[in-house]
Amino acid sequence: MTAVADNTAVTDVVEAQPVAPPSVIRPKRARSITSLWPLPVGFLLILAAWYLLTLRMKPNRRFLLPWPHDVVSKGFLDGEAMGEILASTWLTTKLAVFGLGVSIILGGTVGILMYRFKWYERMTFPYLVALQAVPILAISPLLQIAFGYGFFAKSVVCIIISFFPIPTNLLLGMKSVDRGMLDLFDLHGASWTTKLRKLALPNALPSIFAAFRISAGLSVIGAIVGEQFFQKGDPGLGQRLTQYRTLIEYERLYTCLIMSSLLGIVVFIFFGWLSNRVLRNWHESAQH
Amino acid sequence: MTAPHPGPSGLSLADRSPSLGFHHISMTFPDGTVALQDVSFTVNAGEFVTVVGPSGCGKSTLLRIASGLAQASDGTVSADTGSVGYVFQDATLLPWRTVRSNVELLAELHGLPKAERARKAEDAIAQVGLDGHATKYPKQLSGGMRMRASLARSLVLDPSVFLFDEPFGALDEITRERLNDQLLELFAAKRFASLFITHSIYEAVYLSTRVLVMSARPGRIVGDFAIPFDYPRSPELRFDPAFSELTGHVSAALRGAHR
Ligand SMILES: Nc1ncnc2c1ncn2[C@@H]1O[C@H](COP(=O)(O)OP(=O)(O)O)[C@@H](O)[C@H]1O
Ligand SMILES: [Mg+2]
């Protein structure tokens, strides 16, 4: 039997070509030129809208929405202002990254536990939903009593705000494993951990990455909100926003807002890039 | 590549050691659906038994019971101690793995050493004619190629019993006929015991040594046809008058089964 078995190579048959041609041969340059124009156009439109809005404001109220070029000259190009704003942005970045990291580790654990134990899912899920709906402002005194004013207290706010998408999307992704694939693993006696590692988690990757992208943005918001509650400590963007509003330094305030948007964009792009890298060979969501 | 069952190489149809036996199998689901009723038959080593029947009559359930994925509510199954290959209607390839890595999966689950795994996967990929596609991902393959990868995945374990649940049902006719021929080549070489499910009477008669017809739910065996053509079978067999006569008989039994 052995001899026969090894050379049963069947004549190679020509079949319909693969659905997706390999990404390598895709003309990259042509694509980037045609797809990049919306970026500057969108930017110009927003800039135009800003000028229009400022123009339509009564001159004595114009300080509320200064001209974009004033924001650039008195914010971005002012060495002193930009120095403190950059330092604050760095602090906020560290806070957001820490909060997001904790959300991912904690949320991942909660998600896996919910997948493993139905009772745990039933027990936890309602509170996840509730947590997401909690008005952070209302519980800030509580947080203060429990965690003080420091880095950790701020990061708790950040975690609460960025947590929800992680366990819920992870759970959804793991639960949507194809029935037939589970049968296959069961048929060959795979343990629960094997199914988790080789089936459920890889299957959940696309939804995990979607969650990362959402939570990354939320963690920036969370960090700033946290800083605004707990004004003490080294000033991050949150404290700066409050400070500049009080001092009526709106050019600097808008500089801070733009910096926080940029921060959000950077983390979003990072996770988008990571997602495409990991999923590009097999998932529809990955662009070539 | 040692075959798990003890027969000598080049098993003939005369080899009658039973590989898979159903003894008065009935299946009633918890919701009261009676899917199978008193089904008994055996599949011997070197036999290719195909079951045709109206959809929903319990064919998939029969295979799930044979593989141990489901427990019959009545009756017993006896199965060869060797490993069982199970090919589903969907290729069920893991989309994040390459063809090679998919083909290695079952060997991996059974804890085979890496080198052996790689060698067996290489052999299996060659046997189904997928060499040159080993590093592709499932989404880069056509439906027929995916099915062949799925077949290769089971071949790695050298099963002595093969279960096929409408594996080619979703393919176009030309691809299906090609895969039928490939499957017969593998069968001729390895002589595993096969239990095959299909909707196609032509496919059933072309592949099998024996065709069983099941009635509409609750599924019972209502027809049993021995297919006498020798292997290897050539595609021209499909136009043989004797072939037409047999498909006619099976078709008549199946029509009766629908009532
Ligand atoms: N887990 C289940 N619970 C209840 N009914 C089921 C279950 N699985 C299958 N059935 C029913 O049993 C019958 C036979 O199913 P199946 O074996 O899949 O049929 P088929 O012959 O088309 O493969 C169908 O009517 C189906 O709806
Ligand atoms: Mg079925």
Coordinates of C-alpha atoms and ligand atoms in Angstrom, one line a residue:
Chain A
M1 CA 0.0 0.0 0.0
T2 CA 2.8 2.3 0.8
A3 CA 4.4 2.3 -2.6
V4 CA 1.2 3.1 -4.3
A5 CA 0.1 5.7 -1.9
D6 CA 3.1 7.9 -2.4
N7 CA 2.8 8.4 -6.1
T8 CA -0.8 8.9 -6.6
A9 CA -0.2 12.4 -7.7
V10 CA -3.2 13.4 -9.7
T11 CA -2.8 15.2 -12.9
D12 CA -2.9 18.9 -12.2
V13 CA -6.0 20.3 -13.5
V14 CA -6.5 23.9 -14.6
E15 CA -9.3 25.5 -12.8
A16 CA -10.8 28.9 -12.6
Q17 CA -8.2 31.4 -11.5
P18 CA -8.1 32.5 -7.9
V19 CA -10.7 35.1 -6.9
A20 CA -8.1 37.5 -5.6
P21 CA -4.9 38.0 -7.4
P22 CA -1.8 38.2 -5.2
S23 CA -1.5 41.7 -3.8
V24 CA 2.2 41.9 -4.8
I25 CA 1.4 42.6 -8.5
R26 CA -1.1 45.3 -7.8
P27 CA 0.1 48.6 -9.2
K28 CA 0.7 50.5 -5.9
R29 CA 1.6 54.0 -7.2
A30 CA -1.4 54.5 -9.5
R31 CA -3.7 53.7 -6.6
S32 CA -2.1 56.1 -4.1
I33 CA -2.4 59.0 -6.5
T34 CA -6.0 58.5 -7.2
S35 CA -6.9 57.8 -3.6
L36 CA -5.0 60.5 -1.9
W37 CA -6.7 63.6 -3.3
P38 CA -9.7 63.5 -0.9
L39 CA -7.3 64.2 2.0
P40 CA -6.2 67.8 1.0
V41 CA -9.6 68.6 -0.4
G42 CA -11.3 67.6 2.8
F43 CA -8.8 69.6 4.8
L44 CA -9.3 72.7 2.6
L45 CA -13.1 72.4 3.0
I46 CA -12.8 72.3 6.7
L47 CA -10.4 75.3 6.7
A48 CA -12.8 77.2 4.5
A49 CA -15.7 76.4 6.8
W50 CA -13.7 77.6 9.8
Y51 CA -12.9 80.9 8.1
L52 CA -16.5 81.4 7.2
L53 CA -17.7 80.7 10.8
T54 CA -15.1 83.1 12.3
L55 CA -16.1 85.7 9.7
R56 CA -19.8 85.5 10.6
M57 CA -19.1 85.9 14.3
K58 CA -19.6 89.4 15.9
P59 CA -16.1 91.0 16.2
N60 CA -16.4 91.2 19.9
R61 CA -17.2 87.4 20.1
R62 CA -14.5 86.4 17.7
F63 CA -12.1 85.5 20.4
L64 CA -14.2 82.3 20.9
L65 CA -13.2 81.1 17.4
P66 CA -10.0 82.8 16.4
W67 CA -8.8 82.9 12.8
P68 CA -7.0 79.7 11.7
H69 CA -3.9 81.7 10.8
D70 CA -3.9 83.2 14.3
V71 CA -4.1 79.8 15.8
V72 CA -1.0 78.8 13.7
S73 CA 1.0 81.9 14.6
K74 CA 0.1 82.3 18.3
G75 CA -0.1 78.6 18.9
F76 CA 1.9 76.3 16.7
L77 CA 4.6 78.8 15.8
D78 CA 4.9 80.4 19.2
G79 CA 7.9 78.7 20.8
E80 CA 6.8 79.1 24.4
A81 CA 3.2 78.0 23.8
M82 CA 4.2 75.1 21.6
G83 CA 6.8 74.0 24.1
E84 CA 4.2 73.6 26.9
I85 CA 1.6 72.1 24.6
L86 CA 4.0 69.5 23.3
A87 CA 5.0 68.6 26.8
S88 CA 1.3 68.3 27.7
T89 CA 0.6 66.2 24.6
W90 CA 3.3 63.8 25.6
L91 CA 1.9 63.4 29.1
T92 CA -1.6 62.8 27.7
T93 CA -0.2 60.3 25.2
K94 CA 1.4 58.4 28.0
L95 CA -1.8 58.4 30.0
A96 CA -3.9 57.3 26.9
V97 CA -1.5 54.5 26.0
F98 CA -1.5 53.2 29.6
G99 CA -5.3 53.4 29.8
L100 CA -5.6 51.6 26.5
G101 CA -3.1 49.0 27.4
V102 CA -5.0 48.2 30.6
S103 CA -8.3 48.2 28.7
I104 CA -6.9 45.7 26.2
I105 CA -5.4 43.4 28.9
L106 CA -8.4 43.6 31.2
G107 CA -10.9 43.6 28.4
G108 CA -9.2 40.7 26.7
T109 CA -9.4 38.6 29.9
V110 CA -13.0 39.5 30.5
G111 CA -13.8 38.6 26.9
I112 CA -12.1 35.2 27.1
L113 CA -13.8 34.5 30.4
M114 CA -17.2 35.4 28.9
Y115 CA -16.5 33.0 26.0
R116 CA -15.5 30.2 28.4
F117 CA -18.2 30.5 30.9
K118 CA -21.8 31.3 29.9
W119 CA -22.7 32.2 33.4
Y120 CA -19.9 34.7 33.6
E121 CA -21.1 36.3 30.4
R122 CA -24.6 36.6 31.9
M123 CA -23.3 37.9 35.1
T124 CA -20.9 40.5 33.5
F125 CA -22.5 41.7 30.4
P126 CA -25.2 43.9 31.9
Y127 CA -22.6 45.7 33.9
L128 CA -20.4 46.3 30.9
V129 CA -23.3 48.0 29.2
A130 CA -24.0 49.9 32.4
L131 CA -20.4 51.0 32.8
Q132 CA -20.4 52.3 29.2
A133 CA -23.5 54.5 30.0
V134 CA -22.2 55.8 33.3
P135 CA -21.9 59.6 33.2
I136 CA -18.3 60.0 34.3
L137 CA -18.9 63.5 35.7
A138 CA -21.4 62.1 38.2
I139 CA -19.0 59.6 39.6
S140 CA -15.9 61.8 39.7
P141 CA -16.1 62.4 43.5
L142 CA -16.3 58.7 44.0
L143 CA -13.2 58.1 41.9
Q144 CA -11.4 60.8 43.8
I145 CA -12.2 59.1 47.2
A146 CA -11.2 55.7 45.8
F147 CA -8.1 56.6 43.8
G148 CA -6.9 60.1 44.8
Y149 CA -5.7 62.6 42.2
G150 CA -2.7 61.1 40.6
F151 CA -1.9 59.3 37.4
F152 CA -3.8 56.3 38.4
A153 CA -7.0 58.1 39.1
K154 CA -6.9 59.8 35.7
S155 CA -6.2 56.5 34.0
V156 CA -9.2 55.0 35.7
V157 CA -11.4 57.5 33.8
C158 CA -9.6 56.7 30.6
I159 CA -10.1 52.9 31.2
I160 CA -13.8 53.3 31.9
I161 CA -14.3 55.2 28.7
S162 CA -12.2 53.0 26.4
F163 CA -13.0 49.6 27.9
F164 CA -16.4 48.5 26.4
P165 CA -15.5 47.8 22.8
I166 CA -12.7 45.4 23.7
P167 CA -14.5 42.5 25.5
T168 CA -17.7 42.9 23.5
N169 CA -16.0 42.8 20.1
L170 CA -13.7 40.0 21.1
L171 CA -16.6 37.9 22.3
L172 CA -18.5 38.5 19.1
G173 CA -15.5 37.5 17.1
M174 CA -14.9 34.3 19.0
K175 CA -18.6 33.4 18.9
S176 CA -18.8 33.7 15.2
V177 CA -16.5 30.7 14.6
D178 CA -17.9 28.5 11.8
R179 CA -19.9 25.6 13.2
G180 CA -18.1 23.2 10.8
M181 CA -14.7 24.3 12.0
L182 CA -15.7 23.6 15.6
D183 CA -16.9 20.2 14.6
L184 CA -13.5 19.6 12.9
F185 CA -11.6 20.5 16.1
D186 CA -14.0 18.4 18.3
L187 CA -13.6 15.5 15.9
H188 CA -9.9 15.4 16.6
G189 CA -10.2 15.8 20.3
A190 CA -8.9 19.4 20.5
S191 CA -8.9 20.8 24.1
W192 CA -10.6 24.0 24.9
T193 CA -7.3 25.9 25.0
T194 CA -6.3 24.5 21.6
K195 CA -9.7 25.7 20.2
L196 CA -9.1 29.1 21.8
R197 CA -5.6 29.5 20.4
K198 CA -6.0 28.0 17.0
L199 CA -9.6 28.8 16.2
A200 CA -11.5 31.3 18.4
L201 CA -8.8 33.9 18.8
P202 CA -7.6 34.0 15.2
N203 CA -11.2 34.1 14.1
A204 CA -11.8 37.1 16.4
L205 CA -8.8 39.1 15.0
P206 CA -10.7 41.3 12.6
S207 CA -13.2 42.3 15.3
I208 CA -10.4 42.8 17.8
F209 CA -8.7 45.2 15.5
A210 CA -11.9 47.1 14.9
A211 CA -12.2 47.3 18.7
F212 CA -8.6 48.6 19.0
R213 CA -9.3 51.4 16.6
I214 CA -12.4 52.5 18.4
S215 CA -10.9 52.2 21.8
A216 CA -7.7 54.0 20.8
G217 CA -9.7 57.1 20.0
L218 CA -11.8 56.7 23.1
S219 CA -8.6 56.4 25.2
V220 CA -7.4 59.8 24.0
I221 CA -10.8 61.3 25.0
G222 CA -10.7 59.4 28.3
A223 CA -7.2 60.7 29.1
I224 CA -8.2 64.3 28.5
V225 CA -11.5 64.0 30.4
G226 CA -9.5 62.4 33.3
E227 CA -7.1 65.3 33.3
Q228 CA -9.9 67.8 33.4
F229 CA -11.4 66.2 36.5
F230 CA -8.2 65.9 38.4
Q231 CA -6.5 69.1 37.7
K232 CA -3.6 68.3 40.0
G233 CA -0.3 67.0 38.8
D234 CA 1.8 67.7 35.7
P235 CA -0.5 69.4 33.2
G236 CA -1.6 67.3 30.3
L237 CA -3.8 68.5 27.5
G238 CA -6.9 68.3 29.7
Q239 CA -5.5 70.8 32.3
R240 CA -4.2 73.0 29.5
L241 CA -7.7 73.2 28.0
T242 CA -9.2 74.4 31.2
Q243 CA -6.3 76.7 31.8
Y244 CA -6.4 78.4 28.4
R245 CA -10.2 78.8 28.7
T246 CA -9.8 80.5 32.0
L247 CA -7.1 82.8 30.7
I248 CA -9.0 83.4 27.4
E249 CA -6.1 82.2 25.4
Y250 CA -8.2 80.6 22.7
E251 CA -5.5 80.3 20.1
R252 CA -3.6 78.0 22.4
L253 CA -6.8 76.2 23.3
Y254 CA -7.5 75.4 19.7
T255 CA -3.9 74.3 19.3
C256 CA -4.5 71.8 22.1
L257 CA -7.7 70.6 20.4
I258 CA -5.9 70.1 17.2
M259 CA -3.0 68.3 19.0
S260 CA -5.5 65.9 20.6
S261 CA -7.2 65.2 17.3
L262 CA -3.8 64.5 15.8
L263 CA -3.1 62.1 18.6
G264 CA -6.3 60.3 17.9
I265 CA -5.5 60.2 14.2
V266 CA -2.1 58.8 14.9
V267 CA -3.3 55.9 17.1
F268 CA -6.1 55.2 14.7
I269 CA -3.7 55.0 11.7
F270 CA -1.3 52.9 13.7
F271 CA -4.0 50.2 14.5
G272 CA -5.3 50.4 11.0
W273 CA -1.9 49.7 9.7
L274 CA -1.3 46.9 12.1
S275 CA -4.7 45.4 11.2
N276 CA -3.9 45.5 7.5
R277 CA -0.6 43.9 8.1
V278 CA -2.0 41.0 10.1
L279 CA -5.1 40.4 8.1
R280 CA -4.1 41.2 4.6
N281 CA -3.8 37.7 3.4
W282 CA -7.1 36.4 4.5
H283 CA -9.7 39.0 5.6
E284 CA -11.9 41.1 3.4
S285 CA -11.5 44.1 5.6
A286 CA -7.8 44.4 4.8
Q287 CA -7.0 46.7 1.9
H288 CA -4.4 45.6 -0.5
Chain B
M1 CA 2.7 6.2 5.5
T2 CA 1.5 3.1 7.3
A3 CA -2.1 2.3 6.8
P4 CA -3.9 1.8 10.1
H5 CA -5.9 -1.2 9.0
P6 CA -4.2 -4.5 8.6
G7 CA -5.0 -5.6 5.1
P8 CA -2.3 -6.4 2.5
S9 CA -1.5 -3.9 -0.2
G10 CA -3.9 -3.7 -3.1
L11 CA -7.0 -4.8 -1.2
S12 CA -9.6 -6.3 -3.4
L13 CA -13.3 -6.1 -3.1
A14 CA -13.2 -9.6 -1.7
D15 CA -11.7 -8.2 1.5
R16 CA -14.6 -8.2 3.8
S17 CA -13.4 -6.9 7.1
P18 CA -16.1 -4.5 8.3
S19 CA -14.7 -1.0 8.8
L20 CA -17.9 0.8 9.8
G21 CA -21.2 -0.7 10.9
F22 CA -24.6 0.8 11.7
H23 CA -26.8 -1.5 13.8
H24 CA -30.4 -0.4 14.1
I25 CA -29.6 3.2 14.3
S26 CA -32.4 5.6 15.1
M27 CA -32.1 9.3 15.9
T28 CA -34.7 11.5 17.5
F29 CA -33.7 15.0 18.3
P30 CA -34.7 16.6 21.6
D31 CA -37.3 18.7 19.7
G32 CA -39.0 15.5 18.6
T33 CA -37.6 15.5 15.0
V34 CA -37.1 11.9 14.0
A35 CA -34.2 12.0 11.6
L36 CA -33.3 8.3 11.2
Q37 CA -35.3 5.1 11.8
D38 CA -33.7 1.7 12.2
V39 CA -30.8 2.1 9.8
S40 CA -28.5 -0.9 9.5
F41 CA -25.7 -1.5 7.0
T42 CA -22.0 -2.0 7.0
V43 CA -19.1 -0.5 5.0
N44 CA -16.3 -2.9 4.5
A45 CA -12.7 -2.1 3.8
G46 CA -12.3 -1.4 0.2
E47 CA -15.9 -0.6 -0.3
F48 CA -17.3 2.7 -1.5
V49 CA -20.8 3.1 -0.2
T50 CA -22.9 6.1 -1.2
V51 CA -26.1 7.2 0.3
V52 CA -28.6 9.3 -1.8
G53 CA -31.8 10.6 -0.3
P54 CA -34.0 13.7 -0.3
S55 CA -32.6 16.6 1.6
G56 CA -33.4 16.7 5.3
C57 CA -33.8 12.9 5.5
G58 CA -30.9 12.5 8.0
K59 CA -27.9 11.8 5.8
S60 CA -25.6 14.3 7.6
T61 CA -26.9 13.1 10.9
L62 CA -25.8 9.6 9.9
L63 CA -22.3 10.8 9.3
R64 CA -22.2 12.8 12.5
I65 CA -23.2 9.6 14.4
A66 CA -20.6 7.6 12.5
S67 CA -17.9 10.0 13.5
G68 CA -18.9 10.4 17.1
L69 CA -19.9 14.0 16.7
A70 CA -23.5 13.0 17.6
Q71 CA -24.9 10.1 19.7
A72 CA -27.6 8.0 18.2
S73 CA -30.7 7.8 20.4
D74 CA -30.9 4.1 19.6
G75 CA -28.7 1.4 18.1
T76 CA -24.9 1.1 18.0
V77 CA -22.1 2.0 15.7
S78 CA -19.0 -0.1 15.3
A79 CA -16.0 1.5 13.7
D80 CA -12.6 0.5 12.8
T81 CA -9.9 1.5 15.2
G82 CA -8.0 3.5 12.6
S83 CA -8.5 7.2 12.1
V84 CA -11.6 8.6 10.4
G85 CA -11.4 11.2 7.7
Y86 CA -14.4 13.5 7.5
V87 CA -14.9 15.9 4.6
F88 CA -17.7 18.4 5.0
Q89 CA -19.8 20.1 2.4
D90 CA -17.9 23.3 3.1
A91 CA -14.1 23.1 2.8
T92 CA -13.9 24.5 6.4
L93 CA -10.4 25.7 5.8
L94 CA -9.0 28.2 8.3
P95 CA -8.8 31.4 6.3
W96 CA -5.8 32.7 8.2
R97 CA -3.7 29.7 7.3
T98 CA -2.0 28.8 4.0
V99 CA -2.9 25.7 2.2
R100 CA 0.1 23.9 3.6
S101 CA -0.6 25.0 7.2
N102 CA -4.3 24.0 6.8
V103 CA -3.3 20.6 5.6
E104 CA -1.0 20.2 8.6
L105 CA -3.8 21.1 11.0
L106 CA -5.1 17.7 11.9
A107 CA -1.6 16.3 12.3
E108 CA -0.9 19.2 14.6
L109 CA -4.0 18.5 16.7
H110 CA -2.8 14.9 17.0
G111 CA 0.6 16.0 18.1
L112 CA 2.7 14.7 15.3
P113 CA 6.3 16.0 15.2
K114 CA 6.9 19.0 13.0
A115 CA 9.1 17.3 10.5
E116 CA 6.7 14.4 10.0
R117 CA 3.8 16.8 9.7
A118 CA 5.5 18.7 7.0
R119 CA 6.4 15.6 5.0
K120 CA 2.9 14.2 5.3
A121 CA 1.3 17.5 4.3
E122 CA 3.7 17.7 1.3
D123 CA 2.6 14.2 0.2
A124 CA -1.1 14.9 0.7
I125 CA -0.9 18.2 -1.2
A126 CA 0.8 16.4 -4.1
Q127 CA -1.8 13.6 -4.0
V128 CA -4.7 16.0 -4.6
G129 CA -2.7 17.9 -7.3
L130 CA -2.3 21.1 -5.4
D131 CA 1.5 21.3 -5.6
G132 CA 2.5 24.9 -6.4
H133 CA -0.4 26.2 -4.4
A134 CA 0.8 25.3 -0.9
T135 CA 1.6 28.9 0.1
K136 CA -1.7 30.4 -1.0
Y137 CA -4.5 31.4 1.3
P138 CA -7.9 29.9 1.0
K139 CA -9.4 33.1 -0.4
Q140 CA -7.0 32.9 -3.3
L141 CA -8.3 29.4 -4.3
S142 CA -11.2 28.4 -6.5
G143 CA -14.0 26.3 -4.9
G144 CA -12.6 23.1 -6.4
M145 CA -9.1 23.8 -5.1
R146 CA -10.5 24.5 -1.7
M147 CA -12.2 21.2 -1.7
R148 CA -9.0 19.4 -2.7
A149 CA -7.2 21.1 0.1
S150 CA -9.8 19.9 2.5
L151 CA -9.4 16.4 1.2
A152 CA -5.6 16.7 1.6
R153 CA -6.1 17.7 5.2
S154 CA -7.9 14.5 5.9
L155 CA -5.4 12.4 3.9
V156 CA -2.6 13.4 6.2
L157 CA -3.9 11.1 8.9
D158 CA -4.1 8.1 6.5
P159 CA -7.7 7.3 7.5
S160 CA -9.0 3.8 7.1
V161 CA -12.5 5.1 6.9
F162 CA -13.6 8.2 5.0
L163 CA -16.8 10.1 5.5
F164 CA -17.9 12.5 2.8
D165 CA -20.9 14.8 3.3
E166 CA -21.8 16.1 -0.1
P167 CA -18.3 17.4 -0.6
F168 CA -18.7 18.4 -4.2
G169 CA -22.3 19.6 -4.0
A170 CA -21.5 23.2 -4.3
L171 CA -19.2 22.8 -7.4
D172 CA -20.0 23.2 -11.0
E173 CA -20.4 19.9 -13.0
I174 CA -17.1 20.0 -14.8
T175 CA -15.1 20.5 -11.6
R176 CA -17.2 18.0 -9.8
E177 CA -16.5 15.3 -12.5
R178 CA -12.7 16.0 -12.3
L179 CA -12.8 15.7 -8.5
N180 CA -14.7 12.5 -8.8
D181 CA -11.9 11.1 -10.9
Q182 CA -9.3 12.3 -8.5
L183 CA -11.2 10.8 -5.6
L184 CA -11.4 7.4 -7.4
E185 CA -7.6 7.5 -8.1
L186 CA -7.1 8.0 -4.4
F187 CA -9.6 5.3 -3.5
A188 CA -7.9 2.9 -5.9
A189 CA -4.6 3.6 -4.3
K190 CA -5.6 3.5 -0.7
R191 CA -8.7 1.5 -0.5
F192 CA -10.1 3.2 2.5
A193 CA -13.7 2.3 3.4
S194 CA -15.8 5.2 2.1
L195 CA -19.2 6.4 3.1
F196 CA -20.2 9.1 0.7
I197 CA -23.3 11.4 0.7
T198 CA -24.6 13.0 -2.5
H199 CA -27.6 14.4 -4.2
S200 CA -26.3 13.4 -7.6
I201 CA -27.4 9.9 -8.8
Y202 CA -24.7 10.0 -11.5
E203 CA -22.0 10.8 -9.0
A204 CA -23.3 8.0 -6.7
V205 CA -23.2 5.3 -9.4
Y206 CA -19.9 6.5 -10.9
L207 CA -18.0 6.4 -7.6
S208 CA -19.5 3.5 -5.7
T209 CA -19.4 -0.1 -5.1
R210 CA -22.8 0.1 -3.5
V211 CA -25.6 2.8 -3.5
L212 CA -28.1 3.0 -0.7
V213 CA -31.3 5.0 -1.2
M214 CA -32.9 6.7 1.9
S215 CA -36.5 7.7 2.3
A216 CA -37.7 11.1 3.2
R217 CA -37.7 11.8 7.0
P218 CA -37.6 9.7 9.0
G219 CA -34.8 8.3 7.0
R220 CA -34.8 4.6 6.3
I221 CA -32.9 2.5 3.7
V222 CA -35.4 1.8 0.9
G223 CA -33.0 0.8 -1.9
D224 CA -29.7 -1.0 -2.1
F225 CA -27.9 -1.4 -5.4
A226 CA -24.6 -3.2 -6.0
I227 CA -22.6 -1.3 -8.7
P228 CA -20.6 -4.0 -10.5
F229 CA -18.2 -1.9 -12.6
D230 CA -14.5 -2.5 -12.1
Y231 CA -12.0 0.1 -11.0
P232 CA -10.3 2.1 -12.3
R233 CA -13.4 3.6 -13.9
S234 CA -13.0 5.9 -16.9
P235 CA -15.1 8.9 -17.5
E236 CA -16.7 7.2 -20.6
L237 CA -18.4 4.9 -18.1
R238 CA -21.0 7.6 -17.7
F239 CA -22.2 7.0 -21.2
D240 CA -22.3 3.2 -20.9
P241 CA -25.8 1.7 -21.3
A242 CA -25.3 -0.4 -18.2
F243 CA -24.5 2.8 -16.3
S244 CA -27.7 4.4 -17.5
E245 CA -29.7 1.5 -16.6
L246 CA -28.4 1.6 -13.0
T247 CA -28.9 5.3 -12.6
G248 CA -32.4 4.7 -13.9
H249 CA -33.1 2.1 -11.1
V250 CA -31.6 4.4 -8.4
S251 CA -33.6 7.3 -9.7
A252 CA -36.8 5.3 -9.6
A253 CA -36.1 4.2 -6.0
L254 CA -35.4 7.8 -5.1
R255 CA -38.6 9.0 -6.6
G256 CA -40.4 6.4 -4.6
A257 CA -38.5 7.6 -1.5
H258 CA -39.9 11.1 -2.0
R259 CA -43.4 10.0 -1.6
Ligands
LIG1 N1 -29.5 19.4 16.2 C1 -30.7 19.2 15.6 N2 -31.9 19.4 16.3 C2 -33.1 19.2 15.7 N3 -33.3 18.8 14.5 C3 -32.2 18.6 13.7 C4 -30.8 18.8 14.3 N4 -30.0 18.5 13.3 C5 -30.7 18.1 12.2 N5 -32.0 18.2 12.5 C6 -33.1 17.8 11.6 O1 -32.9 16.5 11.2 C7 -33.3 16.3 9.9 C8 -32.1 15.6 9.2 O2 -31.0 16.5 9.1 P1 -29.7 16.2 8.2 O3 -29.1 15.0 8.7 O4 -28.9 17.4 8.2 O5 -30.4 16.0 6.8 P2 -29.7 15.8 5.4 O6 -30.2 14.5 4.9 O7 -30.2 16.9 4.5 O8 -28.2 15.9 5.6 C9 -33.6 17.6 9.3 O9 -35.0 17.7 9.3 C10 -33.0 18.6 10.3 O10 -33.8 19.8 10.3
MG2 MG -26.8 17.3 4.9

